[in-house]
mmCIF file with all atom_site columns, C-alpha atoms in Angstrom:
data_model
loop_
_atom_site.group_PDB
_atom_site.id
_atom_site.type_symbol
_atom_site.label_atom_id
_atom_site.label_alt_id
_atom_site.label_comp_id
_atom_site.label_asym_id
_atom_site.label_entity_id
_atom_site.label_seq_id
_atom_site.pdbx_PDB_ins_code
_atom_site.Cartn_x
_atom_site.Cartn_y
_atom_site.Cartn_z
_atom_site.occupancy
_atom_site.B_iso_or_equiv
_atom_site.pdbx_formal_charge
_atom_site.auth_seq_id
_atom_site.auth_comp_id
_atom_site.auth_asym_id
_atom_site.auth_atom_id
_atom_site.pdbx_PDB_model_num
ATOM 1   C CA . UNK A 1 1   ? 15.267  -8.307  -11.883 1.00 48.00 ? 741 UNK A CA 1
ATOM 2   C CA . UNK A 1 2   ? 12.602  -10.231 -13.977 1.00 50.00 ? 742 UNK A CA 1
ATOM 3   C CA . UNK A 1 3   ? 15.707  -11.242 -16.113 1.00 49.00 ? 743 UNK A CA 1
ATOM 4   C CA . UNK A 1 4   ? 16.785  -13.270 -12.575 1.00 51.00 ? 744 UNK A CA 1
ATOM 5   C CA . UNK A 1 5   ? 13.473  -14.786 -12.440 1.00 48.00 ? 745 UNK A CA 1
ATOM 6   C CA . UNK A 1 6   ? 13.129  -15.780 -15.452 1.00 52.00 ? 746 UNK A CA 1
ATOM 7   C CA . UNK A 1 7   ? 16.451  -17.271 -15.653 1.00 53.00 ? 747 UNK A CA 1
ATOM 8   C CA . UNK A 1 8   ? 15.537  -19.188 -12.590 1.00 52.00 ? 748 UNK A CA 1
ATOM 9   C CA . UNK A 1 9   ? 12.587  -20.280 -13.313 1.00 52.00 ? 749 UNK A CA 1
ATOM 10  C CA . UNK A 1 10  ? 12.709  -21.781 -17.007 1.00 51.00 ? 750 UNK A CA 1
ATOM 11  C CA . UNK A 1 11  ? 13.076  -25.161 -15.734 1.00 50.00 ? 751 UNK A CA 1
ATOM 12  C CA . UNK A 1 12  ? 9.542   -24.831 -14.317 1.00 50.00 ? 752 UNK A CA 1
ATOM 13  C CA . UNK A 1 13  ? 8.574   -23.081 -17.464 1.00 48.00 ? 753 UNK A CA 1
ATOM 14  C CA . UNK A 1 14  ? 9.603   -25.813 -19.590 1.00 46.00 ? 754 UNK A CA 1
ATOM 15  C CA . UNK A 1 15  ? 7.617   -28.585 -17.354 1.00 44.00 ? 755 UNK A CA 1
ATOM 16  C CA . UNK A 1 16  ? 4.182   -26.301 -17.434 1.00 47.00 ? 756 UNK A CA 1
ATOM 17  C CA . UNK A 1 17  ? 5.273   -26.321 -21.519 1.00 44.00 ? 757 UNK A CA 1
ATOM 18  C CA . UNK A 1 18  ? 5.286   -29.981 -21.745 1.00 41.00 ? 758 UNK A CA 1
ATOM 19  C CA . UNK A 1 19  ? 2.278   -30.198 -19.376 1.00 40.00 ? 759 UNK A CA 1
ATOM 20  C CA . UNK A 1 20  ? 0.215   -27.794 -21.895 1.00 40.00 ? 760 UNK A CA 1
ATOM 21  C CA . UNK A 1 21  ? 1.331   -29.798 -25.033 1.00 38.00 ? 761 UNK A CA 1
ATOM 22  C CA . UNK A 1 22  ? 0.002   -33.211 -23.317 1.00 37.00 ? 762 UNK A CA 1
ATOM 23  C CA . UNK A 1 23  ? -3.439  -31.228 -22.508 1.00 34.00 ? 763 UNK A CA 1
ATOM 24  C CA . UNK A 1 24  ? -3.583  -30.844 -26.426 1.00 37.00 ? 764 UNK A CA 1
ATOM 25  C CA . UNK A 1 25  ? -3.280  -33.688 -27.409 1.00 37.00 ? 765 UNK A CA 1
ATOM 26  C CA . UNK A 1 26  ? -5.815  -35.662 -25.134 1.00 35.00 ? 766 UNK A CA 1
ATOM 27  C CA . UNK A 1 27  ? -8.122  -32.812 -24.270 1.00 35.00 ? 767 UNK A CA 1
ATOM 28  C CA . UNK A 1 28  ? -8.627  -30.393 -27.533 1.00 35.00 ? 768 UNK A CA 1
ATOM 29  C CA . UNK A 1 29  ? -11.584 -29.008 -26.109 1.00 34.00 ? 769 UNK A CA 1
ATOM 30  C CA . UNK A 1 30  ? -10.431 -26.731 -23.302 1.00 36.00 ? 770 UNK A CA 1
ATOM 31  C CA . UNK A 1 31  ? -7.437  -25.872 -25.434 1.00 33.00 ? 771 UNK A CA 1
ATOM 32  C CA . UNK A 1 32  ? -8.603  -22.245 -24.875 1.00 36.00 ? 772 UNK A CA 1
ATOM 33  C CA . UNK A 1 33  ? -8.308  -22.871 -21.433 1.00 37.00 ? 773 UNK A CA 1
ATOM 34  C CA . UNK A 1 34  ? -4.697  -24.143 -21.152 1.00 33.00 ? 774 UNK A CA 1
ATOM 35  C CA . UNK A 1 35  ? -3.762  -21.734 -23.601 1.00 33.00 ? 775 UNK A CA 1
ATOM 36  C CA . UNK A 1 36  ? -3.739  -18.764 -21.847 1.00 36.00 ? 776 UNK A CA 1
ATOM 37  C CA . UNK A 1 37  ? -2.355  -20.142 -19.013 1.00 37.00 ? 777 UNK A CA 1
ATOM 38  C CA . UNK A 1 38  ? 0.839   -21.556 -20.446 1.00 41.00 ? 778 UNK A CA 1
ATOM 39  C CA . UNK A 1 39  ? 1.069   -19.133 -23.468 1.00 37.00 ? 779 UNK A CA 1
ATOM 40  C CA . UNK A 1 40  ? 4.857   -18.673 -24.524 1.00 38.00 ? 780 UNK A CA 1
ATOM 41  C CA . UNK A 1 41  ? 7.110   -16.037 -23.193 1.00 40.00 ? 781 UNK A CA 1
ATOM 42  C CA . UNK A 1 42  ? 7.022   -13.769 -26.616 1.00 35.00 ? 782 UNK A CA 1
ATOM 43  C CA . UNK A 1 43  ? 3.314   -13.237 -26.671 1.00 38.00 ? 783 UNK A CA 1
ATOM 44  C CA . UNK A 1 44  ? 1.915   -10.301 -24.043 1.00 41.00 ? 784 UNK A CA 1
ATOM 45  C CA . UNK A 1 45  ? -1.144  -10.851 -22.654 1.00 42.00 ? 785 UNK A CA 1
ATOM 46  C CA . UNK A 1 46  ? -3.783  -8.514  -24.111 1.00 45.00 ? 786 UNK A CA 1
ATOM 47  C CA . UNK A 1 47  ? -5.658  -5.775  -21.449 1.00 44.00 ? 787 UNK A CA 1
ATOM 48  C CA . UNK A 1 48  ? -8.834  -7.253  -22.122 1.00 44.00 ? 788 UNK A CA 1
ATOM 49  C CA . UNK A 1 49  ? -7.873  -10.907 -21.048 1.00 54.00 ? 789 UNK A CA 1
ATOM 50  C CA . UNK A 1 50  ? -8.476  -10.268 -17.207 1.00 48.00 ? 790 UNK A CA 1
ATOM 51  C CA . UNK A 1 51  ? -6.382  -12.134 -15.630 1.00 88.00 ? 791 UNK A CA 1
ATOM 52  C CA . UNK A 1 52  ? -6.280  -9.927  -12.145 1.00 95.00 ? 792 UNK A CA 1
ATOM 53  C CA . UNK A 1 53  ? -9.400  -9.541  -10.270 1.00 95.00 ? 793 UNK A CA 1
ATOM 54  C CA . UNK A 1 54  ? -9.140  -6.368  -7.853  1.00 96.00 ? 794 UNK A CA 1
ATOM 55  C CA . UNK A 1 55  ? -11.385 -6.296  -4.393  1.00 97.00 ? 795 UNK A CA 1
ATOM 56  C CA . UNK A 1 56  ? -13.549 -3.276  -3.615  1.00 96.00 ? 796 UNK A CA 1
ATOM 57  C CA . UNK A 1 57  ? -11.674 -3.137  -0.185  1.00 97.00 ? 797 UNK A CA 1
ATOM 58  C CA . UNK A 1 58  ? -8.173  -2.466  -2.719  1.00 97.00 ? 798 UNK A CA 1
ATOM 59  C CA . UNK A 1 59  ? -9.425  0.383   -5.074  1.00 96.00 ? 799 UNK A CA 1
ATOM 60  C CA . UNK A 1 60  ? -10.765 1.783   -2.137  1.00 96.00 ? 800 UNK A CA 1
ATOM 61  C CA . UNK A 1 61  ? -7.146  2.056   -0.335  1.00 96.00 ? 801 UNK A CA 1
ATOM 62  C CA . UNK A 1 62  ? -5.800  3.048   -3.720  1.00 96.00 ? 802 UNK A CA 1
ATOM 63  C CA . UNK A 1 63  ? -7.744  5.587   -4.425  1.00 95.00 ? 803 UNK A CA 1
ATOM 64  C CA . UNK A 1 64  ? -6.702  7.165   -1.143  1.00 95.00 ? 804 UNK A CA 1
ATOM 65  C CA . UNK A 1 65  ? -2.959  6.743   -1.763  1.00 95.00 ? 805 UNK A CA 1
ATOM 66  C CA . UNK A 1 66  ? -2.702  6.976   -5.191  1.00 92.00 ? 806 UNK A CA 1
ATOM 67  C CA . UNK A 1 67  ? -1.969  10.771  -5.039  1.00 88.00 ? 807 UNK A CA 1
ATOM 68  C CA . UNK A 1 68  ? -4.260  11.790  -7.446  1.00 88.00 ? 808 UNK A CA 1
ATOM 69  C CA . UNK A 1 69  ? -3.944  9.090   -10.021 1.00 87.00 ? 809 UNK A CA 1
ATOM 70  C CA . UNK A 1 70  ? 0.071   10.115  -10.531 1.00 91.00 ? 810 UNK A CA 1
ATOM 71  C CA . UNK A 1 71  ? 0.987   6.778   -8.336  1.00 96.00 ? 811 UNK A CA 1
ATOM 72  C CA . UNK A 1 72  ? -0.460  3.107   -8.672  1.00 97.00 ? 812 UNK A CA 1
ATOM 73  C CA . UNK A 1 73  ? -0.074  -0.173  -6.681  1.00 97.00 ? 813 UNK A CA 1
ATOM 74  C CA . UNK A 1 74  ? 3.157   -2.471  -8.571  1.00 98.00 ? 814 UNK A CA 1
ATOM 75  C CA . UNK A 1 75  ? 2.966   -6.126  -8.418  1.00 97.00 ? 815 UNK A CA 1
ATOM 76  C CA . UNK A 1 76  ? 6.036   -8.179  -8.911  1.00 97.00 ? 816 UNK A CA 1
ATOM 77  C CA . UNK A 1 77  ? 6.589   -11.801 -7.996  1.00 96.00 ? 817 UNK A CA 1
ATOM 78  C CA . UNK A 1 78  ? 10.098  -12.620 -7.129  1.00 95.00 ? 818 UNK A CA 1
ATOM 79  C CA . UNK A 1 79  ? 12.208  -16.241 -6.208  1.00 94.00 ? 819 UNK A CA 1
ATOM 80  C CA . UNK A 1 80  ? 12.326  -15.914 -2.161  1.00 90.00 ? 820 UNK A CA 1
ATOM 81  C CA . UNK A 1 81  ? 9.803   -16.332 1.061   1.00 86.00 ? 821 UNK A CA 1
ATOM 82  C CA . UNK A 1 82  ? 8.917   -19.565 2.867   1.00 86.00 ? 822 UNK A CA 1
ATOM 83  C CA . UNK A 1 83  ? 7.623   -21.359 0.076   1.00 88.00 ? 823 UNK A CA 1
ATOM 84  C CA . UNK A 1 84  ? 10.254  -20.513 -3.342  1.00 92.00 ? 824 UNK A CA 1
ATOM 85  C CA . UNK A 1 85  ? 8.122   -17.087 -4.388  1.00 95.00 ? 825 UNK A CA 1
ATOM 86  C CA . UNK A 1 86  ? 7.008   -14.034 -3.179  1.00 95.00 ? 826 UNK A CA 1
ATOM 87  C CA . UNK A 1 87  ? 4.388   -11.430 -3.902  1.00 95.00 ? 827 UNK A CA 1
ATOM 88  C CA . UNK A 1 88  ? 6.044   -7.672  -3.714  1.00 96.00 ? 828 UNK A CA 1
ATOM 89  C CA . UNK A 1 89  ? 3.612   -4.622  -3.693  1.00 96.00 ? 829 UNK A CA 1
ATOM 90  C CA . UNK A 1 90  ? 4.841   -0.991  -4.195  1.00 97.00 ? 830 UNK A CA 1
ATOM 91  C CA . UNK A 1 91  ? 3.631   2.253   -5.078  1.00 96.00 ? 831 UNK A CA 1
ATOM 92  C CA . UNK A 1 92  ? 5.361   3.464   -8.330  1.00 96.00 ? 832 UNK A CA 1
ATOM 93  C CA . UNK A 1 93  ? 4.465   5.823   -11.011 1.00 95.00 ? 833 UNK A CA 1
ATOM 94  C CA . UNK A 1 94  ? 6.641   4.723   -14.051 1.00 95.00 ? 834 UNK A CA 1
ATOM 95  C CA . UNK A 1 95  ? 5.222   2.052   -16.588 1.00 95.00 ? 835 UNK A CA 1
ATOM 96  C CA . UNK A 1 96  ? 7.710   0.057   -18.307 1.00 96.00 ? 836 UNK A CA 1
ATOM 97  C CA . UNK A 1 97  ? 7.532   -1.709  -21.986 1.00 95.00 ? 837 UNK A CA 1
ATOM 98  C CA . UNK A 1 98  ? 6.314   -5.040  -20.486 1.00 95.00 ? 838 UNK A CA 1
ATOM 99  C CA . UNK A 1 99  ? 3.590   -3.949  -17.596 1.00 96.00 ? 839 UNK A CA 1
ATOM 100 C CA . UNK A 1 100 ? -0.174  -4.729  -18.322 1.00 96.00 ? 840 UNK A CA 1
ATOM 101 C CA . UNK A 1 101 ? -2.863  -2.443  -16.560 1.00 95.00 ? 841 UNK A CA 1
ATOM 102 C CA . UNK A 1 102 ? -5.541  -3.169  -14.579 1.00 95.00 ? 842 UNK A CA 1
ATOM 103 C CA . UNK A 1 103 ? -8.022  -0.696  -12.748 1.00 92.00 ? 843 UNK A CA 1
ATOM 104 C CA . UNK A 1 104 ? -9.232  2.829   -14.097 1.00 88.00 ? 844 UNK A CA 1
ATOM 105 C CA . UNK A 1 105 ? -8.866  6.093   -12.529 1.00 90.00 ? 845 UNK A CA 1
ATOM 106 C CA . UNK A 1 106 ? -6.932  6.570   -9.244  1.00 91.00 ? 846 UNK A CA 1
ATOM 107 C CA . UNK A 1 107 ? -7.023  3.198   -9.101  1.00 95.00 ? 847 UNK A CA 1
ATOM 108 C CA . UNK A 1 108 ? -4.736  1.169   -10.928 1.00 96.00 ? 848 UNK A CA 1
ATOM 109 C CA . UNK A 1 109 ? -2.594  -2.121  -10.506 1.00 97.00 ? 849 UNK A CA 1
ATOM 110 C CA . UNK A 1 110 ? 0.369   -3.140  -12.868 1.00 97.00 ? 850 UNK A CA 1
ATOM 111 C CA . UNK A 1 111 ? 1.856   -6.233  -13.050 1.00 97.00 ? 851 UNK A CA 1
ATOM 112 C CA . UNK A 1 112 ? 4.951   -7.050  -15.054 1.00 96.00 ? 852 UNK A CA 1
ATOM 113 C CA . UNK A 1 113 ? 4.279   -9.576  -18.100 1.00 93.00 ? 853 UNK A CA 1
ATOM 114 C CA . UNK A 1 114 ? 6.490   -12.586 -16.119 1.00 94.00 ? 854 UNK A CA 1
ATOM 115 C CA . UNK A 1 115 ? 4.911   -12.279 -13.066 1.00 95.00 ? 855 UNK A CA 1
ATOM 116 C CA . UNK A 1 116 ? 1.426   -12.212 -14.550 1.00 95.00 ? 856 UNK A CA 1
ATOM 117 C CA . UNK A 1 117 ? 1.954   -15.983 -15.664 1.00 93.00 ? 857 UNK A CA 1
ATOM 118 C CA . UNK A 1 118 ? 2.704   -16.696 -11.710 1.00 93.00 ? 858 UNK A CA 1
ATOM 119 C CA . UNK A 1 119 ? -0.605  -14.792 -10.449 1.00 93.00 ? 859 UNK A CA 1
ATOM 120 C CA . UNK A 1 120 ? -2.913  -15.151 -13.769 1.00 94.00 ? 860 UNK A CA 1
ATOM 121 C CA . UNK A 1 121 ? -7.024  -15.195 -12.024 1.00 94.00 ? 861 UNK A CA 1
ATOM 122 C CA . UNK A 1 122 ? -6.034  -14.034 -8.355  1.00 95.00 ? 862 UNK A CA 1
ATOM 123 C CA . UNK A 1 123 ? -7.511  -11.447 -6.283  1.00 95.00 ? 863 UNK A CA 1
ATOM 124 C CA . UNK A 1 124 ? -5.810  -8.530  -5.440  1.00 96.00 ? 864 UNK A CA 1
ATOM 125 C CA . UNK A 1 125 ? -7.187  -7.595  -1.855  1.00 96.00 ? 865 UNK A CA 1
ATOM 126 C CA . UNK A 1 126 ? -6.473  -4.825  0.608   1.00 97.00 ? 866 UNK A CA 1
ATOM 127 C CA . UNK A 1 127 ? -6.996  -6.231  4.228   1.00 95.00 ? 867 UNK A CA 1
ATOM 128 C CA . UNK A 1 128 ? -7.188  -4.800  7.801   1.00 94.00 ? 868 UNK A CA 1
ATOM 129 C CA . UNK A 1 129 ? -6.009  -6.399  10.830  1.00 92.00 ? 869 UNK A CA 1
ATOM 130 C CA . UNK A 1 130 ? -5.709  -5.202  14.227  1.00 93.00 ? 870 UNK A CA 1
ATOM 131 C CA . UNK A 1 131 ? -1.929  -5.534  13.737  1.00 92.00 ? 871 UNK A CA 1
ATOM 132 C CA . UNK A 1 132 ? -1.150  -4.585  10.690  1.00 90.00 ? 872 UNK A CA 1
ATOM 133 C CA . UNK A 1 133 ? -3.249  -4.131  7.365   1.00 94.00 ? 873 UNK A CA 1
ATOM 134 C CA . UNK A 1 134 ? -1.645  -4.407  3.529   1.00 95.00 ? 874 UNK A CA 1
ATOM 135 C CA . UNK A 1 135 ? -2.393  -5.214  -0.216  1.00 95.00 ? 875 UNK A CA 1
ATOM 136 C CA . UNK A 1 136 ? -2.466  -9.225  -0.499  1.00 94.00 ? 876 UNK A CA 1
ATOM 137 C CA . UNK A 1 137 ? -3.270  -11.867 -3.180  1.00 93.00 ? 877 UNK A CA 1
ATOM 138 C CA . UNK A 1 138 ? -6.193  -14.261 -2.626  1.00 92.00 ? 878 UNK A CA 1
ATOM 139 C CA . UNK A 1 139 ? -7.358  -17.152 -4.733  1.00 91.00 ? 879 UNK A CA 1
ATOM 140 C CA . UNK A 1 140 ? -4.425  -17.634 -6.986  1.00 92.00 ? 880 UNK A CA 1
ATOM 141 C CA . UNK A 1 141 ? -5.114  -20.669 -8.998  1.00 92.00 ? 881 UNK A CA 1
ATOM 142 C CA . UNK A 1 142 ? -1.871  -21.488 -9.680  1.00 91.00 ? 882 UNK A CA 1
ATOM 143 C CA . UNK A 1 143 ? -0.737  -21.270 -6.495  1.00 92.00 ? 883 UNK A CA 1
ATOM 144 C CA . UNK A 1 144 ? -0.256  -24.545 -4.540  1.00 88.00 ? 884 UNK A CA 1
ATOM 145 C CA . UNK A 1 145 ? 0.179   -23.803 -1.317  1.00 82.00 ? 885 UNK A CA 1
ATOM 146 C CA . UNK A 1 146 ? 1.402   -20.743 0.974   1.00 78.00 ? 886 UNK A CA 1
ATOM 147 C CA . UNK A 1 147 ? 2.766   -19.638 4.122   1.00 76.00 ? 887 UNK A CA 1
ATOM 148 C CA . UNK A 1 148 ? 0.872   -18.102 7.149   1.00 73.00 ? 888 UNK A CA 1
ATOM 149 C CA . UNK A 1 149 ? 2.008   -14.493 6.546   1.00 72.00 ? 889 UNK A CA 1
ATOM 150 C CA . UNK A 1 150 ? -0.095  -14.727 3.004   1.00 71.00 ? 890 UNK A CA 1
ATOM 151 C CA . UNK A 1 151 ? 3.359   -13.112 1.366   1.00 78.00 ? 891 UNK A CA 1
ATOM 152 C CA . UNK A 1 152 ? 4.498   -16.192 -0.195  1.00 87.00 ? 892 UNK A CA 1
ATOM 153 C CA . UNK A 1 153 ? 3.259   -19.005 -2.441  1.00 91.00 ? 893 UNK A CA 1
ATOM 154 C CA . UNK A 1 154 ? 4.621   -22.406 -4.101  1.00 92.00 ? 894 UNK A CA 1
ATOM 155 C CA . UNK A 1 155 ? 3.389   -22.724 -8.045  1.00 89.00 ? 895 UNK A CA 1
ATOM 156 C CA . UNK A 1 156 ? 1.143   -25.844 -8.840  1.00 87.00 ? 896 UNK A CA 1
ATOM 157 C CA . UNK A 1 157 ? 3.502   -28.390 -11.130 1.00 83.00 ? 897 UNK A CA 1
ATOM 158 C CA . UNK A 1 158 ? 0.927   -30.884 -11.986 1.00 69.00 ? 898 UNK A CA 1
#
């Protein structure tokens, strides 16, 4: 599946490319900055880069479901919903050669490398509604906009 994605989206991926290599050039001081944003597909974000923020309301719910620590809460952003991409949350308890932690104890997120560049600086949030109640991004700064259901989000290009 993340081969899909990325397939799909390296058009984007070359435009936020170019984008980061104009930022260089005119603006060498927040090179840090734009750097590990638009970092290239080969390098793998490092643990202790936090790019994930997770709500007290969401280790809360985990630690309830997380069946002792043996399960944790999946991330994946796929090509789909209203607005071109979609968050999709699961429980899973298998890691795979490009997922990067977040959390400790029975209360752990993981987030495939790919996705991570869609999602970097959110909030992951668990919310309650008198209809229906589920895990849910907030704040992602490189989303642009999103549809009412919170599920799906359009990626900033500028």
């Amino acid at each position: 599946m993340a081969f899909a994605v990325r397939n799909l989206l390296s058009p984007i991926r070359q435009r936020q490319m170019a984008f980061s290599h104009c930022i260089k050039q005119h603006f060498s001081a927040n090179i840090a900055d734009v750097t590990a944003i638009n970092a290239p597909e080969t390098s793998k974000p490092e643990p202790n880069d936090a790019k994930l923020v997770i709500s007290d309301s969401c280790i809360k719910r985990l630690q309830q479901i997380s069946d002792g620590g043996r399960s944790f809460l999946r991330i994946t952003v796929e090509g789909g919903g209203c607005s071109g991409f979609q968050y999709k949350f699961d429980l899973d308890n298998k890691l795979n050669s490009d997922d990067i932690t977040f959390g400790e104890g029975n209360a752990k997120v993981v987030i495939d490398n790919l996705s991570l560049e869609y999602c970097a600086g959110a909030t992951v949030d668990y919310h309650t509604e008198l209809i229906r109640s589920g895990f849910r991004m907030l704040a992602n700064p490189l989303a642009e906009q999103g549809c009412s259901c919170g599920s799906s989000f359009s990626i900033k290009l500028d």
